[in-house]
PDB file of C-alpha atoms in Angstrom:
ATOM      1  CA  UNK A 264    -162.283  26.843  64.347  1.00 69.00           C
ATOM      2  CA  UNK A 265    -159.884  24.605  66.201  1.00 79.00           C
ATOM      3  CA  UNK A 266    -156.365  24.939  66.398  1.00 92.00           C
ATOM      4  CA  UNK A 267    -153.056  23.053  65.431  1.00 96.00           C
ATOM      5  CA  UNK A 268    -149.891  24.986  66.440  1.00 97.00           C
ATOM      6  CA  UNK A 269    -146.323  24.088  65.381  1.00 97.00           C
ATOM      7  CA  UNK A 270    -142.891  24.589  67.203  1.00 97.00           C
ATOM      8  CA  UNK A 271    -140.401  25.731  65.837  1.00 97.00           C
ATOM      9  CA  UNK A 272    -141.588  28.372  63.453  1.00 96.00           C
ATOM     10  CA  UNK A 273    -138.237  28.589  61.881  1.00 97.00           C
ATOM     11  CA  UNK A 274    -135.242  26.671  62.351  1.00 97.00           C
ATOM     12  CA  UNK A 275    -131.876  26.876  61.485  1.00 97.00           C
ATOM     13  CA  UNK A 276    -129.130  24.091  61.849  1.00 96.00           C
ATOM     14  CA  UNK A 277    -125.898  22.638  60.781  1.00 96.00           C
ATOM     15  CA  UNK A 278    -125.697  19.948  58.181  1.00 97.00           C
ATOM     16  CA  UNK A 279    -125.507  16.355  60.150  1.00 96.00           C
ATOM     17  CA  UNK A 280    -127.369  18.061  62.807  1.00 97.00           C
ATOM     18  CA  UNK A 281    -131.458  16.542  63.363  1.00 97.00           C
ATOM     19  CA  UNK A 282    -134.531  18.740  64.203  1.00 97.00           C
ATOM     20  CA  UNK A 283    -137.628  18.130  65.622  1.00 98.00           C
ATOM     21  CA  UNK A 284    -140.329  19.856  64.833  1.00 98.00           C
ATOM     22  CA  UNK A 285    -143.725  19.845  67.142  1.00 98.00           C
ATOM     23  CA  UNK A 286    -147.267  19.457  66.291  1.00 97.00           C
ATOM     24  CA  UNK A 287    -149.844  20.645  68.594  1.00 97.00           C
ATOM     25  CA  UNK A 288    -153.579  20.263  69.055  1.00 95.00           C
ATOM     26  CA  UNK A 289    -154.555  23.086  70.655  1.00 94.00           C
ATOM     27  CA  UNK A 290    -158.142  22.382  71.733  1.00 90.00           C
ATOM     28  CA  UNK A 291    -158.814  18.987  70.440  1.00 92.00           C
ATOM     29  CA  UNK A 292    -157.625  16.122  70.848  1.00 93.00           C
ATOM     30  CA  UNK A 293    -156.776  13.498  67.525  1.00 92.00           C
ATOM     31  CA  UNK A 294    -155.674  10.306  67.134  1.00 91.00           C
ATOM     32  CA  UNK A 295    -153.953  10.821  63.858  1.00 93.00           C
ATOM     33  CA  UNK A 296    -151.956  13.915  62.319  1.00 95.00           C
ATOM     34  CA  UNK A 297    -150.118  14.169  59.128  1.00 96.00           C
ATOM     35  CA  UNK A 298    -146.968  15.490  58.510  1.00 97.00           C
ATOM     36  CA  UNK A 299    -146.268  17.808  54.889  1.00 97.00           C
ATOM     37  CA  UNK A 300    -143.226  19.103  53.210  1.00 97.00           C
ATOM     38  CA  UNK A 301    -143.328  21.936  51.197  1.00 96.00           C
ATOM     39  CA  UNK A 302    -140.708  23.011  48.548  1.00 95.00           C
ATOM     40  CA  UNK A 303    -140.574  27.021  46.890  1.00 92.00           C
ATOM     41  CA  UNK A 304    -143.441  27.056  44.325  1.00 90.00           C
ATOM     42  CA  UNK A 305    -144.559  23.803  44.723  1.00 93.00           C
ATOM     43  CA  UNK A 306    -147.564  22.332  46.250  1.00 93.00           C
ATOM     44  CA  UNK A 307    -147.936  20.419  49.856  1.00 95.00           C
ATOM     45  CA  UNK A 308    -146.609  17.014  49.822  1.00 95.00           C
ATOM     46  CA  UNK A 309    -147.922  14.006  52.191  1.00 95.00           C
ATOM     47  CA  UNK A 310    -144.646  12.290  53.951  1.00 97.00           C
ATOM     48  CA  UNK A 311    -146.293  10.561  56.891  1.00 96.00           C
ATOM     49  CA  UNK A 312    -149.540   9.585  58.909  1.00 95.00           C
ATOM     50  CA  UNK A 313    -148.787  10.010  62.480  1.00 94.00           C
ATOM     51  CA  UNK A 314    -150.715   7.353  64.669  1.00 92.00           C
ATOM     52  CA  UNK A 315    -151.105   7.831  68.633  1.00 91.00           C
ATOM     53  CA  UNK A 316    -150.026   4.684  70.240  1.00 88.00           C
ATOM     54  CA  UNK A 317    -148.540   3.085  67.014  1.00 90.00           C
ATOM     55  CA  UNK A 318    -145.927   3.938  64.248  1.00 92.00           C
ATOM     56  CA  UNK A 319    -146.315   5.885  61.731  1.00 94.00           C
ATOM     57  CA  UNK A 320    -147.049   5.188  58.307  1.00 94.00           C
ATOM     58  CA  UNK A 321    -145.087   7.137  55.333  1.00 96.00           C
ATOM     59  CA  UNK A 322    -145.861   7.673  52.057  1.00 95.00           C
ATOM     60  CA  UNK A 323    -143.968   6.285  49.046  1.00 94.00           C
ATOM     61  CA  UNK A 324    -140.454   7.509  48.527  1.00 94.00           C
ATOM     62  CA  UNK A 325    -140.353   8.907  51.939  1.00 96.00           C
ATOM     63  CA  UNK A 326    -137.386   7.404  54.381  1.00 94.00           C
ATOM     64  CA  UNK A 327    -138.514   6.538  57.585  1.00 93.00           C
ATOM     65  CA  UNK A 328    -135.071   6.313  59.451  1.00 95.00           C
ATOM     66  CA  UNK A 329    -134.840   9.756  58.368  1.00 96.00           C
ATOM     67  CA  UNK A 330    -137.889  11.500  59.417  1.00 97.00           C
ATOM     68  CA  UNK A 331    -138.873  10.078  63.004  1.00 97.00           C
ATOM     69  CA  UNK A 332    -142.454  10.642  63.660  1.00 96.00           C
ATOM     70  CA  UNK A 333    -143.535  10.280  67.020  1.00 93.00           C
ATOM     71  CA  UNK A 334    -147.226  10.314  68.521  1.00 93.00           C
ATOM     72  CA  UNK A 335    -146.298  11.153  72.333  1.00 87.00           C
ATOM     73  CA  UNK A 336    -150.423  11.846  72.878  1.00 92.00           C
ATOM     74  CA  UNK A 337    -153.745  12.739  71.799  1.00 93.00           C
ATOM     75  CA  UNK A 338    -152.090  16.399  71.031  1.00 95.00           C
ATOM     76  CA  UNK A 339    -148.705  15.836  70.238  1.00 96.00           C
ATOM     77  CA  UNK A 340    -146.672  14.658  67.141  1.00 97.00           C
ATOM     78  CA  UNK A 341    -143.359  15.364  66.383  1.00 97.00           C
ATOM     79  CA  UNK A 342    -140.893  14.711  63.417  1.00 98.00           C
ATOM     80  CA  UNK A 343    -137.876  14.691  63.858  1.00 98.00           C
ATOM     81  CA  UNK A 344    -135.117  15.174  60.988  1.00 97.00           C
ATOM     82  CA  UNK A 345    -132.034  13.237  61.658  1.00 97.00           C
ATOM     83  CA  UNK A 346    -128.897  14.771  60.020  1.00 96.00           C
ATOM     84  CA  UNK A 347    -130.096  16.904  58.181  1.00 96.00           C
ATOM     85  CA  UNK A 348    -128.376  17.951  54.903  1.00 96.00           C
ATOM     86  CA  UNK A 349    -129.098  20.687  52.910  1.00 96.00           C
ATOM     87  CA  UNK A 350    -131.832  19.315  50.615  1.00 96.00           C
ATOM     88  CA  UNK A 351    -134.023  19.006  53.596  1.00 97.00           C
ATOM     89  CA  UNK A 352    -134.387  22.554  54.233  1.00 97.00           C
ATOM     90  CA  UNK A 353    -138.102  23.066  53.432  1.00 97.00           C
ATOM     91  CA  UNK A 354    -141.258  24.144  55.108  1.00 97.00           C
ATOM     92  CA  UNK A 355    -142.728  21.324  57.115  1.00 98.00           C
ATOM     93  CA  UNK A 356    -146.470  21.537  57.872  1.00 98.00           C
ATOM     94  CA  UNK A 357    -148.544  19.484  60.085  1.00 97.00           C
ATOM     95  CA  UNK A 358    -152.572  18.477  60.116  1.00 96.00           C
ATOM     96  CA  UNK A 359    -155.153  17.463  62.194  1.00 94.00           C
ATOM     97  CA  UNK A 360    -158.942  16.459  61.708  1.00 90.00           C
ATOM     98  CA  UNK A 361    -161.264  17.003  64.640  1.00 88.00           C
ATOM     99  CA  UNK A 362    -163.944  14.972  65.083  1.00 83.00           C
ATOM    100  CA  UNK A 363    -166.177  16.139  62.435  1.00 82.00           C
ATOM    101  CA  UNK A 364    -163.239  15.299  60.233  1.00 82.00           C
ATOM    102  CA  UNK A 365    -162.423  19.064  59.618  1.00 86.00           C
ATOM    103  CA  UNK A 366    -158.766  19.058  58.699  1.00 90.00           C
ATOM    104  CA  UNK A 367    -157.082  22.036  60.225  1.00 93.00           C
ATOM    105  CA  UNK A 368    -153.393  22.839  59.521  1.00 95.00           C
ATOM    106  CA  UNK A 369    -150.715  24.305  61.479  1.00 97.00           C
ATOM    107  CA  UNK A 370    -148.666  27.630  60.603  1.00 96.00           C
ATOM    108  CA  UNK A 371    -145.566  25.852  59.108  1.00 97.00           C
ATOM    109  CA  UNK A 372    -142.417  25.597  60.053  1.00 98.00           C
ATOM    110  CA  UNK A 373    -139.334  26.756  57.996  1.00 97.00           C
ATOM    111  CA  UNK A 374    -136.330  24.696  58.349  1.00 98.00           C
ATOM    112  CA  UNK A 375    -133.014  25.934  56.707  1.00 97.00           C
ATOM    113  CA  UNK A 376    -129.759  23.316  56.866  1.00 97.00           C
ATOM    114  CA  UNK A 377    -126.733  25.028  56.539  1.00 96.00           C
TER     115      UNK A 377
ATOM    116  CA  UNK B  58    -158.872   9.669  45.579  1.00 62.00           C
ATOM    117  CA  UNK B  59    -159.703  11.066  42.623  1.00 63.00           C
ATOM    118  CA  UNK B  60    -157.779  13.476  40.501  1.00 88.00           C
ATOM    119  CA  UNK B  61    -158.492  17.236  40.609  1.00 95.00           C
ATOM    120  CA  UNK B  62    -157.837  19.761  37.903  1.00 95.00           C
ATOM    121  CA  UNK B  63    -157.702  23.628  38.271  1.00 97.00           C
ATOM    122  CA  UNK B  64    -156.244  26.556  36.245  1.00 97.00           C
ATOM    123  CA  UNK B  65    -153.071  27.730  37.461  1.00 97.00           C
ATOM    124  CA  UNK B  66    -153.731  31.134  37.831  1.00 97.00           C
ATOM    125  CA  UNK B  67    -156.902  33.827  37.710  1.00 97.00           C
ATOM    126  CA  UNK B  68    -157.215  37.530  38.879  1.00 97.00           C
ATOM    127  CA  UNK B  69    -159.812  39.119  40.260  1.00 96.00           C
ATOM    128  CA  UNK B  70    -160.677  42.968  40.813  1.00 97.00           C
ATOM    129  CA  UNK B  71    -161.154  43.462  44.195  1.00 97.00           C
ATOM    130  CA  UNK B  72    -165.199  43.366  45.377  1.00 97.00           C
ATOM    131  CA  UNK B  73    -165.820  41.645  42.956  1.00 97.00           C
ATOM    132  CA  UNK B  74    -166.951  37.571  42.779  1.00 97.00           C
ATOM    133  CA  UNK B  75    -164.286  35.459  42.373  1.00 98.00           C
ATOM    134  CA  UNK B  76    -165.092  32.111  40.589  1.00 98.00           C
ATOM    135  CA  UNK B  77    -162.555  29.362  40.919  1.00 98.00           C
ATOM    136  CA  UNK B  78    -163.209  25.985  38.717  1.00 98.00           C
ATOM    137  CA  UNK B  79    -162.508  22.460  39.964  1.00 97.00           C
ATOM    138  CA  UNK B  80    -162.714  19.432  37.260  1.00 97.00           C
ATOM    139  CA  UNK B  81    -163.121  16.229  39.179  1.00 95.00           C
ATOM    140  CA  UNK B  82    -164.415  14.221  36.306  1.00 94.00           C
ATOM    141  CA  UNK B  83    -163.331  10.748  38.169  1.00 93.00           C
ATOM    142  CA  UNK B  84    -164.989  11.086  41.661  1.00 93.00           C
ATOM    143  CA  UNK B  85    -166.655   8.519  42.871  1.00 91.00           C
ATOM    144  CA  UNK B  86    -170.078   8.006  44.546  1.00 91.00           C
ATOM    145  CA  UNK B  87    -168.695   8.675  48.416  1.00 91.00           C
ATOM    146  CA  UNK B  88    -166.096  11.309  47.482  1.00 92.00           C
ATOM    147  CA  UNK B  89    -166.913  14.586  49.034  1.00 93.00           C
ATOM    148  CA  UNK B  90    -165.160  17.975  47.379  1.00 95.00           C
ATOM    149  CA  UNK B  91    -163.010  20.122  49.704  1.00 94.00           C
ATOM    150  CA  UNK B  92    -161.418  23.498  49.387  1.00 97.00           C
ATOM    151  CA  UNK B  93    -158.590  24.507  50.981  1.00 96.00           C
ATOM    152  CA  UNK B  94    -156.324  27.717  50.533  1.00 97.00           C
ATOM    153  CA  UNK B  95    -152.795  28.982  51.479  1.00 97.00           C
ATOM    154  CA  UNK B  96    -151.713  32.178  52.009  1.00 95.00           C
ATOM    155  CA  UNK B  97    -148.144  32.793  51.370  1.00 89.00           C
ATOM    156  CA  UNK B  98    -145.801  30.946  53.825  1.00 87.00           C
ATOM    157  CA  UNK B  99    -148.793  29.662  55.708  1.00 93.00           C
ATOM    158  CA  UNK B 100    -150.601  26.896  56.625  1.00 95.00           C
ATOM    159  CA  UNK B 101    -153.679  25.790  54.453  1.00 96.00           C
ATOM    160  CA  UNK B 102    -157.215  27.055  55.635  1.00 95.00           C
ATOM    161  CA  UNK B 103    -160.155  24.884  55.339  1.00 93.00           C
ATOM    162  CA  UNK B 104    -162.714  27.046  53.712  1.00 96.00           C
ATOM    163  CA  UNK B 105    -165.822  24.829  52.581  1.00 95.00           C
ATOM    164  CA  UNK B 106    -166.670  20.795  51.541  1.00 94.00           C
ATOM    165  CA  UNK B 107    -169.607  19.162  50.222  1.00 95.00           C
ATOM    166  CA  UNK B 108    -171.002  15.698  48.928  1.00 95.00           C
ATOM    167  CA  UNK B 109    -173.736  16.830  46.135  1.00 93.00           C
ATOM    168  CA  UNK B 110    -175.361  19.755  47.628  1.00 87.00           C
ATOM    169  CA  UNK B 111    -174.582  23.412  47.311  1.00 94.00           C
ATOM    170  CA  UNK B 112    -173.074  24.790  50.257  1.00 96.00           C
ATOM    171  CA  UNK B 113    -172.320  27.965  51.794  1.00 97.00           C
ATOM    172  CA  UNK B 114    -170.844  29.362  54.864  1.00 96.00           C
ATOM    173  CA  UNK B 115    -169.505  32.690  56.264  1.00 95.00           C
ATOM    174  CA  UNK B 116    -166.541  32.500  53.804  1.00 95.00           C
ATOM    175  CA  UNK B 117    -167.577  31.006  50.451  1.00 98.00           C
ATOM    176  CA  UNK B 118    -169.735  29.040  48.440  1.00 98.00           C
ATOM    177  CA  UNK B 119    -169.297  25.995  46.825  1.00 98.00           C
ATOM    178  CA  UNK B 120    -171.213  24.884  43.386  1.00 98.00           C
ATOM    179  CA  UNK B 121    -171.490  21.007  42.825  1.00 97.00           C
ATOM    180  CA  UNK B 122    -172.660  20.150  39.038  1.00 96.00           C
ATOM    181  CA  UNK B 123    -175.452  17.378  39.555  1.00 95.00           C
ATOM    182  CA  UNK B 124    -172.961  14.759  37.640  1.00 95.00           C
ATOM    183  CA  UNK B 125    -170.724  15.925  40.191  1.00 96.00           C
ATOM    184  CA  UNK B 126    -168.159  15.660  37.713  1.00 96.00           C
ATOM    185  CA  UNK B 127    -167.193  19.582  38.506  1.00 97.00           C
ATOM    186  CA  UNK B 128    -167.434  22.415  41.056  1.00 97.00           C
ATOM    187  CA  UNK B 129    -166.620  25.773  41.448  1.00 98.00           C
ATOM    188  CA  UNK B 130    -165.761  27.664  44.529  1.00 98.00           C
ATOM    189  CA  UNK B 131    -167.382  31.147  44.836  1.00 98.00           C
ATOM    190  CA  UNK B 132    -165.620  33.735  47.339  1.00 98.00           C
ATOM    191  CA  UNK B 133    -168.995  36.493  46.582  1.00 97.00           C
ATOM    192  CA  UNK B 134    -166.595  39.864  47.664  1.00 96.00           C
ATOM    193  CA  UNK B 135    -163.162  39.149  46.946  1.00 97.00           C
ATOM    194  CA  UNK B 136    -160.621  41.277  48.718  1.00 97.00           C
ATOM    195  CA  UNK B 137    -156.677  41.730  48.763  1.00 97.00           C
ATOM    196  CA  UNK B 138    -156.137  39.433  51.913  1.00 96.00           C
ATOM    197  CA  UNK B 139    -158.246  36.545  49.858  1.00 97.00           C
ATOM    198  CA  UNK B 140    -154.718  36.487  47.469  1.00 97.00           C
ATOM    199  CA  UNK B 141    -153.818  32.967  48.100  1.00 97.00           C
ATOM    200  CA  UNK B 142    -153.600  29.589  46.431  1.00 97.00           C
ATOM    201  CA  UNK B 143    -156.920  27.857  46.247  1.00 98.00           C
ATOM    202  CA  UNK B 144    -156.833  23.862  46.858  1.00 97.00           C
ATOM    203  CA  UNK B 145    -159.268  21.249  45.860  1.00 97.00           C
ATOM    204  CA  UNK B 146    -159.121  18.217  46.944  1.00 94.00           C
ATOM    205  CA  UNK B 147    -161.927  15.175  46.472  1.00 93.00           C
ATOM    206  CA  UNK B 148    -161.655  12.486  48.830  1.00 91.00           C
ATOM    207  CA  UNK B 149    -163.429   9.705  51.460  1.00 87.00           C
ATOM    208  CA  UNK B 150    -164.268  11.224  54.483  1.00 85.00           C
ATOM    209  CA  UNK B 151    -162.749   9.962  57.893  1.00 80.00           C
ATOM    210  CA  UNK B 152    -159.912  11.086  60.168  1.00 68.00           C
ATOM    211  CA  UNK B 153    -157.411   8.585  58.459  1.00 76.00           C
ATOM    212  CA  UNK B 154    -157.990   9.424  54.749  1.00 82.00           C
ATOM    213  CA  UNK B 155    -155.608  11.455  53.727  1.00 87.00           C
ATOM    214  CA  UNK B 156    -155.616  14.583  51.761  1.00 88.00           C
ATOM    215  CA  UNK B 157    -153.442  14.735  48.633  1.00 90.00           C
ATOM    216  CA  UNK B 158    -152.361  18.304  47.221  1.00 92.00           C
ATOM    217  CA  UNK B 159    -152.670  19.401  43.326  1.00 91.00           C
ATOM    218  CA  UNK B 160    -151.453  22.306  41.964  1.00 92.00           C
ATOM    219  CA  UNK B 161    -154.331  24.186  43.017  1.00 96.00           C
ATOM    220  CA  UNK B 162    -154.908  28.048  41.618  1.00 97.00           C
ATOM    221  CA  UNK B 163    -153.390  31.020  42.337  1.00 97.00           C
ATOM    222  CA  UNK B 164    -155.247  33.643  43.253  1.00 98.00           C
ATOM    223  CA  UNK B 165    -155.009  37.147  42.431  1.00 98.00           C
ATOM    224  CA  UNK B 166    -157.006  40.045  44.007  1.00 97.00           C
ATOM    225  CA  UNK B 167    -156.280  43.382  42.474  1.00 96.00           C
ATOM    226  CA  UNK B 168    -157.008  46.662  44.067  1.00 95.00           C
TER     227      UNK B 168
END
């Protein structure tokens, strides 16, 4: 199947710092990606719709200003944390659909804020 | 999208079927039925959709009731690496519909 790759896998920063995180298509390109947040026990939950070429749309309750979501290309998204505080540490995932509209999901990425 | 509803947790012995229930008693017409799963501190798989029909691929199968109102996700020789969380999500085909994450079931595969 195709492949979505994230970058960091695991990230570690001061409080008031900001991460970005990187979403790869690996051998596909897509238009759109969505960005997930993941707390310990709980399920995946939606935060954004990445767009290539446009901004991004967010889900309810999510802050834009604080997660930047950039579409650089037709294989690249990244979100961006700015200053991060402690309650942000979580695993962020991103997805893809090809163009049979499989969604395919990258490994994660575990941020910790300090 | 419609709401999904699946038992929290099940075990299976390993080799043998593992049968994992979906309730999707308010899907509509164009609604298809995915499953997804997540192994620990990874991302989610894609392991099998379908509109109405039974499907099945190298991985699993997937049982549609004919009011579509349910489903159930078959893995037919379950093994310790299938321990995971099992995800299903109904929704509207197309690359910007959005899937939305239940609960989903937990998965246990004992030796």
């Amino acid at each position: 199947g195709a492949v979505v790759s994230q970058h960091p896998s695991r990230v570690i920063c001061k409080s008031g710092t900001s991460v970005k995180i990187e979403c790869r298509s690996l051998d596909f390109q897509a238009t759109t990606m969505f960005w997930y947040r993941q707390f310990p026990k709980q399920s995946l939950m939606l935060m954004a719709t990445s767009n290539e070429g446009s901004k991004a749309t967010y889900e309810q309750g999510v802050e834009k200003d604080k997660f930047l979501i950039n579409h650089a290309s037709l294989t690249l998204s990244t979100l961006t944390v700015t200053s991060a505080h402690p309650e942000d540490s979580s695993f962020y995932i991103c997805s893809a659909p090809t163009a049979t509209d499989t969604q395919y999901f990258g490994p994660g990425t575990r941020l910790t804020v300090l | 999208d419609a709401k999904t509803t699946q038992p929290t947790s099940m075990d299976c012995a390993e080799g043998r079927a593992a049968n994992l229930p979906c309730n999707h008693s308010t899907i509509s017409g164009n609604e298809y039925v995915y499953w997804y799963r997540q192994i620990h501190s990874q991302g989610p798989q894609y392991i099998i959709h379908g509109l109405k029909n039974n499907e099945t691929n190298e991985m699993a199968s997937l049982i549609i009731t004919e009011d579509r109102k349910s489903s159930t996700l078959i893995l037919p020789h379950a093994t310790l690496r299938d321990t995971a969380v099992y995800y299903c999500i109904v929704r509207v085909p197309g690359n910007f519909n959005k899937f939305y994450f239940g609960s989903g079931t937990k998965l246990n595969v004992k030796p």
